[in-house]
CSV table of C-alpha atoms in Angstrom, one decimal:
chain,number,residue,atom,x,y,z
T,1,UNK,CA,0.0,0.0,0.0
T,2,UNK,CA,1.0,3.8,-0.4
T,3,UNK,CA,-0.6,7.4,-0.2
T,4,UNK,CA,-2.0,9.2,-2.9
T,5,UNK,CA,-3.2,13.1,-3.2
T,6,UNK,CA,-6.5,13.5,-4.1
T,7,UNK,CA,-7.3,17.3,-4.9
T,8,UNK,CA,-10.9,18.1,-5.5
T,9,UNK,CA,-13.1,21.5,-5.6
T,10,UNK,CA,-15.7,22.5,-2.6
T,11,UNK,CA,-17.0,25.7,-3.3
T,12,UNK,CA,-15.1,27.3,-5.2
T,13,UNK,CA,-11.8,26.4,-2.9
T,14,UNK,CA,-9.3,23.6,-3.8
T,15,UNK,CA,-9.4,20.7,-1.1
T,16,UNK,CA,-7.0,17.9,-0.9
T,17,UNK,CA,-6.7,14.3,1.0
T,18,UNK,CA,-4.9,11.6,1.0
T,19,UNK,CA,-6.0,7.7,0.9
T,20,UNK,CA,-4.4,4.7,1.2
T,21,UNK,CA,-4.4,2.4,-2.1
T,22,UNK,CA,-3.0,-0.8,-2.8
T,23,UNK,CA,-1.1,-1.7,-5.6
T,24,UNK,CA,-2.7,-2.8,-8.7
T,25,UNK,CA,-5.7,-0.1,-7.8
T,26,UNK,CA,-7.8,1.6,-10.9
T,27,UNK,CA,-9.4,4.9,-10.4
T,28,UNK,CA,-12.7,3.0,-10.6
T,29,UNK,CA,-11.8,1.2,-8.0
T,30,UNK,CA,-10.5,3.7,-6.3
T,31,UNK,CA,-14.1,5.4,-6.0
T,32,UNK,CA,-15.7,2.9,-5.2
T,33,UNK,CA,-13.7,1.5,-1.9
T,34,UNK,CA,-13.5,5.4,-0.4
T,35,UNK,CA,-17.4,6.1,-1.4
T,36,UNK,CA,-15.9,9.7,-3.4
T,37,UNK,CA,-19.7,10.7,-3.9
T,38,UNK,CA,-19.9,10.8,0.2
T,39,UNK,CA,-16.9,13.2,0.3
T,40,UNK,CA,-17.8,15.1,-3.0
T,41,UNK,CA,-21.5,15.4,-2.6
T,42,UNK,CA,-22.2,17.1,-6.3
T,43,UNK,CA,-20.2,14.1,-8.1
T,44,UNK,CA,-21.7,12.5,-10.5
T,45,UNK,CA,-19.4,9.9,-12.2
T,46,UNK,CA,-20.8,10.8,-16.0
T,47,UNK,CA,-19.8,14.4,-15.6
T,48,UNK,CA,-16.8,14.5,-13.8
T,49,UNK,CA,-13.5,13.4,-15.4
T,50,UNK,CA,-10.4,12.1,-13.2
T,51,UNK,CA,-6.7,13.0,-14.2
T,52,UNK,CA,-3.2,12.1,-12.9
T,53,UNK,CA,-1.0,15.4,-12.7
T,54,UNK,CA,-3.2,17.2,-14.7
T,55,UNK,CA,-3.7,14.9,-17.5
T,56,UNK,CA,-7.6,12.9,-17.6
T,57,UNK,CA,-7.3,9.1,-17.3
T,58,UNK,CA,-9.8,6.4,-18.1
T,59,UNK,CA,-11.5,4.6,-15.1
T,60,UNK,CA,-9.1,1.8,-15.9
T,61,UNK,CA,-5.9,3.3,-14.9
T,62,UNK,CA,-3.7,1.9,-12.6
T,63,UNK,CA,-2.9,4.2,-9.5
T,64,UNK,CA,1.2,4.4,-9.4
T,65,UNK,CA,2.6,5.3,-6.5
T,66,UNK,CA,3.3,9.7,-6.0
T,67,UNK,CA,0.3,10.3,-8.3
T,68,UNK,CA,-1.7,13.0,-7.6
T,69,UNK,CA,-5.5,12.6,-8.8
T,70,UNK,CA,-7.4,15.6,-9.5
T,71,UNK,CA,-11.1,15.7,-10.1
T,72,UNK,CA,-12.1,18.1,-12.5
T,73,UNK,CA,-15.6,19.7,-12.7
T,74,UNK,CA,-17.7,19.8,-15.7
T,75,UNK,CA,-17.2,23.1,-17.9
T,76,UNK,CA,-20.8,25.2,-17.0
T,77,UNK,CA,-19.2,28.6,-18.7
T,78,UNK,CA,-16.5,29.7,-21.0
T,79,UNK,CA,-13.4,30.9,-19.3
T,80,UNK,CA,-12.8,33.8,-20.7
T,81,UNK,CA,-16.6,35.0,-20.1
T,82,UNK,CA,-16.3,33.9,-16.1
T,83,UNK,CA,-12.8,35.7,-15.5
T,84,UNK,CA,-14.6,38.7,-17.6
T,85,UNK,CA,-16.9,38.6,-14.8
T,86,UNK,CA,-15.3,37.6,-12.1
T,87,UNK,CA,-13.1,41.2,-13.4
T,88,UNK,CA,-16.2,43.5,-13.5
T,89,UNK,CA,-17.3,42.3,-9.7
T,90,UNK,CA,-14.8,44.0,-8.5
C-alpha cells in the first residue's frame, strides 16, 4: 500500500486528502472502496472526469505510486466570459 493526493473542488476552494491504495488499484476502484460521492456530494461519475497530474485518465488506470488525482468539474461557462466577470465584480 502507499498514499495518494487527491485534490478536488468545494465551493469554489481547492481541497486535498490523501488515501491509502493498494497496488494494482484503478481509479474505478479507487471510488468505489473510499465512497468519493460521500466526500464530494455534487459528483456524479458521467460528468466528472479524473486526471493524474493534470492529465484525464480512463476509469481503468492503474494508480502508481506519488500520483496525484485531480477531479475536475464539468465546464458550465466559457473561461474567458467567467474571468470577464469575475473582473467586473470588483
Amino acid at each position: 500500500m502507499f498514499d495518494i493526493l487527491f485534490y478536488f473542488t468545494d465551493s469554489d476552494r481547492v481541497k486535498s486528502m490523501v488515501f491509502k491504495v493498494k497496488r494494482g488499484c484503478t481509479i474505478n476502484e479507487f471510488i468505489l472502496i473510499n465512497n468519493l460521492s460521500v466526500i464530494v456530494p455534487e459528483m456524479n461519475c458521467n460528468d466528472y472526469k479524473i486526471g493524474v497530474f493534470g492529465k484525464i485518465k480512463k476509469s481503468d488506470y492503474i494508480i502508481k505510486e506519488n500520483d496525484r488525482l485531480e477531479l475536475y468539474n464539468p465546464i458550465t461557462i466559457d473561461p474567458k466570459i467567467r474571468r470577464k466577470n469575475i473582473a467586473t465584480n470588483k
